[in-house]
CSV table of C-alpha atoms in Angstrom, one decimal:
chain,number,residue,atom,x,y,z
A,26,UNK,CA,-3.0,-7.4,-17.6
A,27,UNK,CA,-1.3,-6.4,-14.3
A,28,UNK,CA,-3.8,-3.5,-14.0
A,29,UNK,CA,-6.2,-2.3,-10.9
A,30,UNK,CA,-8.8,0.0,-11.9
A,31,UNK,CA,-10.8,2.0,-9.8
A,32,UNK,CA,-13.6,4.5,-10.4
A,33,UNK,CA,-14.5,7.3,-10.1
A,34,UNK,CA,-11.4,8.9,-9.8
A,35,UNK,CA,-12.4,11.8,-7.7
A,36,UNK,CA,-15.7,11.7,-5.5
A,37,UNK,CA,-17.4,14.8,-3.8
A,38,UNK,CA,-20.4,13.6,-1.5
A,39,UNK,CA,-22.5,15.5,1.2
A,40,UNK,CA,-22.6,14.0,4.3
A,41,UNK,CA,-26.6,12.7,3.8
A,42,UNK,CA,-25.7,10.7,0.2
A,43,UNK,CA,-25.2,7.1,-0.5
A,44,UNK,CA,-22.7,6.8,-3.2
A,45,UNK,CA,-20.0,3.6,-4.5
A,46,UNK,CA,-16.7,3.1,-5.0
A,47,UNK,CA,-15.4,0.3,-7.8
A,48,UNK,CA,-12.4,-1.8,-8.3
A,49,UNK,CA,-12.1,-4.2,-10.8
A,50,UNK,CA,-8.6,-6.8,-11.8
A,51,UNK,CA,-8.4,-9.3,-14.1
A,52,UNK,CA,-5.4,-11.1,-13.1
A,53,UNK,CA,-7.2,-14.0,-11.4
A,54,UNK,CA,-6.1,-13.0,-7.8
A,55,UNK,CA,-8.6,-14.7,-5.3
A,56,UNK,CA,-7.5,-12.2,-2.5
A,57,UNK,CA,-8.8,-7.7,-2.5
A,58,UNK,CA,-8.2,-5.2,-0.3
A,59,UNK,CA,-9.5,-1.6,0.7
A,60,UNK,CA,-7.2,0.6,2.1
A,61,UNK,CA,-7.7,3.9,3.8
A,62,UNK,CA,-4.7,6.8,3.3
A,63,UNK,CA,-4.7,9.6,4.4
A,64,UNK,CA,-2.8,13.0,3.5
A,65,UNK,CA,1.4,12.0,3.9
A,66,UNK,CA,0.0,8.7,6.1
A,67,UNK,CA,0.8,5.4,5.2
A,68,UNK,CA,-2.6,3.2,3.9
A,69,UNK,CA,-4.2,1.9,6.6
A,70,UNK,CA,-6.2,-1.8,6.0
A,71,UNK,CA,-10.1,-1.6,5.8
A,72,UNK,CA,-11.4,-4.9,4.5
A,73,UNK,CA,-9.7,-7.9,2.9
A,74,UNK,CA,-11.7,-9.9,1.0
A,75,UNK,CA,-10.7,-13.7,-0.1
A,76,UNK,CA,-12.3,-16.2,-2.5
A,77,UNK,CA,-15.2,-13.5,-2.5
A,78,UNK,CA,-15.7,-13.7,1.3
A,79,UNK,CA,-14.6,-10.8,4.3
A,80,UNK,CA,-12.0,-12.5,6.1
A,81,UNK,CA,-11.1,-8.9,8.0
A,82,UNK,CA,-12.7,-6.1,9.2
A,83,UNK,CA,-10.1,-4.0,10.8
A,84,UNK,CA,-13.5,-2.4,13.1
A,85,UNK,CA,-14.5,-0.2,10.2
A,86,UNK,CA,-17.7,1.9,11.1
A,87,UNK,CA,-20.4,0.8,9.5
A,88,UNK,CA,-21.1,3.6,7.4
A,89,UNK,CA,-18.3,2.0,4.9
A,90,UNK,CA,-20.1,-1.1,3.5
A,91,UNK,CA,-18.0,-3.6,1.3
A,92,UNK,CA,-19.2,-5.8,-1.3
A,93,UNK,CA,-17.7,-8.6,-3.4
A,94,UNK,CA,-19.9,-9.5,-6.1
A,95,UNK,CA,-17.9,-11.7,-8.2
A,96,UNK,CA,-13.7,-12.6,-8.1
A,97,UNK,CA,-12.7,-9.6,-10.1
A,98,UNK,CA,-14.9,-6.9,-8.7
A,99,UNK,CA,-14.8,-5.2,-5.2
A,100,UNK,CA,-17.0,-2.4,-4.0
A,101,UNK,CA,-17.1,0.1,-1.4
A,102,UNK,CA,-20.7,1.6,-0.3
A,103,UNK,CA,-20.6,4.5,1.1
A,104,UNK,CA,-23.7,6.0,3.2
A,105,UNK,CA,-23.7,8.8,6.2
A,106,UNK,CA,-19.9,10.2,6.2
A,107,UNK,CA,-18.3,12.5,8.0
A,108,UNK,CA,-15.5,15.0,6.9
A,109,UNK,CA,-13.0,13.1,8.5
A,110,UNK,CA,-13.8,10.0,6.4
A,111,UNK,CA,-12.2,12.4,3.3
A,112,UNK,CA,-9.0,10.6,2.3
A,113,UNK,CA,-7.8,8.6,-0.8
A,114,UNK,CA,-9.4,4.7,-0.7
A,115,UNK,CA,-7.1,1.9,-2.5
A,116,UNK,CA,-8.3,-1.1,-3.8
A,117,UNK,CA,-5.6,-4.2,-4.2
A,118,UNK,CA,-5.4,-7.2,-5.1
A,119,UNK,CA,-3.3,-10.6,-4.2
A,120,UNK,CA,-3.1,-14.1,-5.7
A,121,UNK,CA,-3.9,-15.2,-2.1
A,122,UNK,CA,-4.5,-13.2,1.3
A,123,UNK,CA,-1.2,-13.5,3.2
A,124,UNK,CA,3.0,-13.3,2.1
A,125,UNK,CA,1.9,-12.3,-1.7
A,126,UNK,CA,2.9,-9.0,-3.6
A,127,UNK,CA,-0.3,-7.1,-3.5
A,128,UNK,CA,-1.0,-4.7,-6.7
A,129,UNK,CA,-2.9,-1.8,-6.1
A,130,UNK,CA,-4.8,1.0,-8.1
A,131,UNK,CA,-4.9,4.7,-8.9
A,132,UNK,CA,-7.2,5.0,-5.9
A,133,UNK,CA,-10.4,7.6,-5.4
A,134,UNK,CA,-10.1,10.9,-4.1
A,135,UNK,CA,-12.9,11.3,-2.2
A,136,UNK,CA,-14.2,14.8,-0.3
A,137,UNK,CA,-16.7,14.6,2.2
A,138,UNK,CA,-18.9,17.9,2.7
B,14,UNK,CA,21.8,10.2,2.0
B,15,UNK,CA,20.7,8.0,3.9
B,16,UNK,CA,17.0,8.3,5.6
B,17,UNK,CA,15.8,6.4,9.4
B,18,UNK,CA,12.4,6.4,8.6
B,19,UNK,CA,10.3,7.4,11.9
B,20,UNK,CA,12.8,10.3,12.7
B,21,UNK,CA,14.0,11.7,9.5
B,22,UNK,CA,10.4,11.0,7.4
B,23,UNK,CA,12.5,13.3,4.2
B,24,UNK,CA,15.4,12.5,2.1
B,25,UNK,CA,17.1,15.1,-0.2
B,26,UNK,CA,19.8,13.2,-2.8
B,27,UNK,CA,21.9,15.0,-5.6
B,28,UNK,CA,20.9,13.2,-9.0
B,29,UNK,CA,23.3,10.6,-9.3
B,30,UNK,CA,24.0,9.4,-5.6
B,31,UNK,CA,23.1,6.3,-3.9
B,32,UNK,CA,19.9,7.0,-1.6
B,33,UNK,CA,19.1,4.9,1.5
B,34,UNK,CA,16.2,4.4,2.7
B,35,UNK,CA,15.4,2.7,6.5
B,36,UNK,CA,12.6,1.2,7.8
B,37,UNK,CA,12.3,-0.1,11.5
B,38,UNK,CA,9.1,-3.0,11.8
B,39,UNK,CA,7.4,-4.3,14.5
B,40,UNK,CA,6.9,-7.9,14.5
B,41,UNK,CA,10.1,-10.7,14.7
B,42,UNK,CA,7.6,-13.1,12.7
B,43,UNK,CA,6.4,-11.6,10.0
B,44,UNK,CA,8.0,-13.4,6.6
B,45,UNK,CA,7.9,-11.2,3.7
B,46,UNK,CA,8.7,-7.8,3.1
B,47,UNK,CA,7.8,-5.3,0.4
B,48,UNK,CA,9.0,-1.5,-0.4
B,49,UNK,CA,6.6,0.3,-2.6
B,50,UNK,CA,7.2,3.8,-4.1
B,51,UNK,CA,4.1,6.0,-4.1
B,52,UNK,CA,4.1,9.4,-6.7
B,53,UNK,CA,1.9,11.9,-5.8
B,54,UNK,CA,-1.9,11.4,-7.1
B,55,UNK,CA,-1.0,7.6,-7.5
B,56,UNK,CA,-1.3,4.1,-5.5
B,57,UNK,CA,1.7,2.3,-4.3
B,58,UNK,CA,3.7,0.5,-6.4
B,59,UNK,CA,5.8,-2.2,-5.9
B,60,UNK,CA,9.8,-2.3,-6.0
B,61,UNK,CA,11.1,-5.1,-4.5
B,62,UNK,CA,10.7,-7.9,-1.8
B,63,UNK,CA,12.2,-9.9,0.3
B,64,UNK,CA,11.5,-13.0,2.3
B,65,UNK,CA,12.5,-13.6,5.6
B,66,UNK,CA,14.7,-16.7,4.8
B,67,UNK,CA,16.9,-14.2,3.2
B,68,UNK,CA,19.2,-10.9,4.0
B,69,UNK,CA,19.4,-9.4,0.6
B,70,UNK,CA,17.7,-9.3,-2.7
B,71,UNK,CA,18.8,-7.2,-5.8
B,72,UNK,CA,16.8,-5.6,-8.6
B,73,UNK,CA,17.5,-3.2,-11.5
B,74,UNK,CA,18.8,-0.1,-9.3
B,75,UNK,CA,17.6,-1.2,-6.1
B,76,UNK,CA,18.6,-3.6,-3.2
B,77,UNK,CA,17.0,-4.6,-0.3
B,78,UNK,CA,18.6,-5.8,2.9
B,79,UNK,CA,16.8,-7.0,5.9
B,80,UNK,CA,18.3,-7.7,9.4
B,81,UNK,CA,16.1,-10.3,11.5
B,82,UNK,CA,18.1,-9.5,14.4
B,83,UNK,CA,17.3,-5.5,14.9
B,84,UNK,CA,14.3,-5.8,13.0
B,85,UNK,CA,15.4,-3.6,10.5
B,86,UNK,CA,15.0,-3.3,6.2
B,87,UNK,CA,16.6,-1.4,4.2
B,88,UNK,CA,16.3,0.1,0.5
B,89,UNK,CA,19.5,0.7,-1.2
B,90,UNK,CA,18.5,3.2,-4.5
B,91,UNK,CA,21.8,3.0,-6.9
B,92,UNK,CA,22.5,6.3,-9.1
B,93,UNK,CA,19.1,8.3,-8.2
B,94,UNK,CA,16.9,9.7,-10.8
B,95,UNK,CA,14.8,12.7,-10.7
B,96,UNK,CA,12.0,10.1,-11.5
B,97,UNK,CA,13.1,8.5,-8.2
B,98,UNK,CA,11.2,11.0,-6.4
B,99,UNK,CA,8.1,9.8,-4.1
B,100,UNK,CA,7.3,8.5,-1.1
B,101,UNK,CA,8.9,5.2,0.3
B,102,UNK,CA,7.1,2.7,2.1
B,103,UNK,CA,7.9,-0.7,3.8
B,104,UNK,CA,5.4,-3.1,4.2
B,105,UNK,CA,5.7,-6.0,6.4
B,106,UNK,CA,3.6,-9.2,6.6
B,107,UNK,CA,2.8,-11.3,9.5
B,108,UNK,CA,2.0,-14.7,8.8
B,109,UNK,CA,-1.4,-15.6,9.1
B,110,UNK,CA,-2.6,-11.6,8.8
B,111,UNK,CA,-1.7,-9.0,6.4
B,112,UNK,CA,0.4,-6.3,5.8
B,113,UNK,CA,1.1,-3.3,7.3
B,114,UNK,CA,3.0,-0.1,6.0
B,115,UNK,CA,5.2,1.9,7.9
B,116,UNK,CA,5.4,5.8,8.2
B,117,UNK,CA,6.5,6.4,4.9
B,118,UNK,CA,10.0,8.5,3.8
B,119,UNK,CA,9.5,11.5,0.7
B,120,UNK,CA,12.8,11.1,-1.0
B,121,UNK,CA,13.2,14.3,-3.3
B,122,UNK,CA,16.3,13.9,-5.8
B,123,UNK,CA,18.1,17.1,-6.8
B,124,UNK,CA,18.9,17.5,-10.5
């Protein structure tokens, strides 16, 4: 199984709501990633997470929360957006945190209102 | 055609022509290199790699070169495919912190 998955697939959320995002691999990589990406931008890095613990925080505001509950599951809360936080948010994931192919999924569409 | 990434961010091809792709990075250590293709609605996936111990790498259509000494990767797309059609990105990683993507090129192929 060389398969990302992340849900929901499309999120619309007002600007007062608390709502998740959910990534989940199975291919025993110790290393996940959330990545920002914008329309016709490149992804940008939020978090990286390895052996279950932040190792980065590229200075993400703190209305994007990240959680790591258990080696194949990665989560994003997300509490008090703005418009500008609408974008497309990719989870990946890496046998280890530095010079390894990293496999990413479908992503979530996510509109802020 | 041939693309230089930063300035010329779109690449039109005739199905059946060799496509090019450039990408330009930043940092003279990072060690490994990635290109990932990106269709619209999806996540980046990967093509092809290279290490920095090396200055070409070959897959099933696609090579890769990368000169150290003008900092500079290229993607070398053999007979393009409509399918071929996406967005291009190189990725570069420097040791000891992760990687980053650069601006991206659309490569459309005309059937």
């Amino acid at each position: 199984d060389t398969e990302v998955t992340q849900t929901p697939k499309h999120l619309v959320m007002g600007m007062t709501n608390k709502k998740s995002l959910k990534c989940e691999q199975h291919m025993g990589h110790r290393a996940m990633y959330w990545y920002k990406q914008k329309a016709k931008k490149p992804p940008e890095l939020m978090f990286v997470y390895s052996y279950e613990k932040l190792s980065i925080n590229e200075s993400v505001p703190s209305r994007f929360s990240p959680e790591c509950p258990n080696s194949s599951l990665l989560n994003l809360h997300l509490h008090a957006l703005q418009p500008e936080d609408s974008a497309l948010y990719l989870c990946a994931s890496s046998q280890a945190s530095s010079s390894y192919e990293q496999y990413f999924g479908p992503g979530t569409r996510l509109t802020v209102t | 055609g041939e693309s230089v990434g930063l300035h010329l961010p779109t690449l039109s091809v005739q199905e059946g022509d060799n496509s090019i792709i450039n990408c330009a990075y930043s940092n003279s250590a990072s060690d490994y290199f990635i290109w990932y293709k990106q269709e619209s609605g999806k996540g980046p996936q990967f093509i092809i790699d290279i290490r920095s111990n090396m200055d070409k790498r070959q897959g099933q259509r696609v090579t890769v070169l990368l000169n150290k000494t003008v900092k500079h990767l290229s993607l070398q797309i053999a007979a393009t495919q409509p399918g071929d059609s996406a967005v291009y990105f190189c990725a570069e990683n420097i040791p000891g912190n992760q990687f980053y993507f650069g601006t991206g090129t659309s490569l459309t192929v005309i059937p």
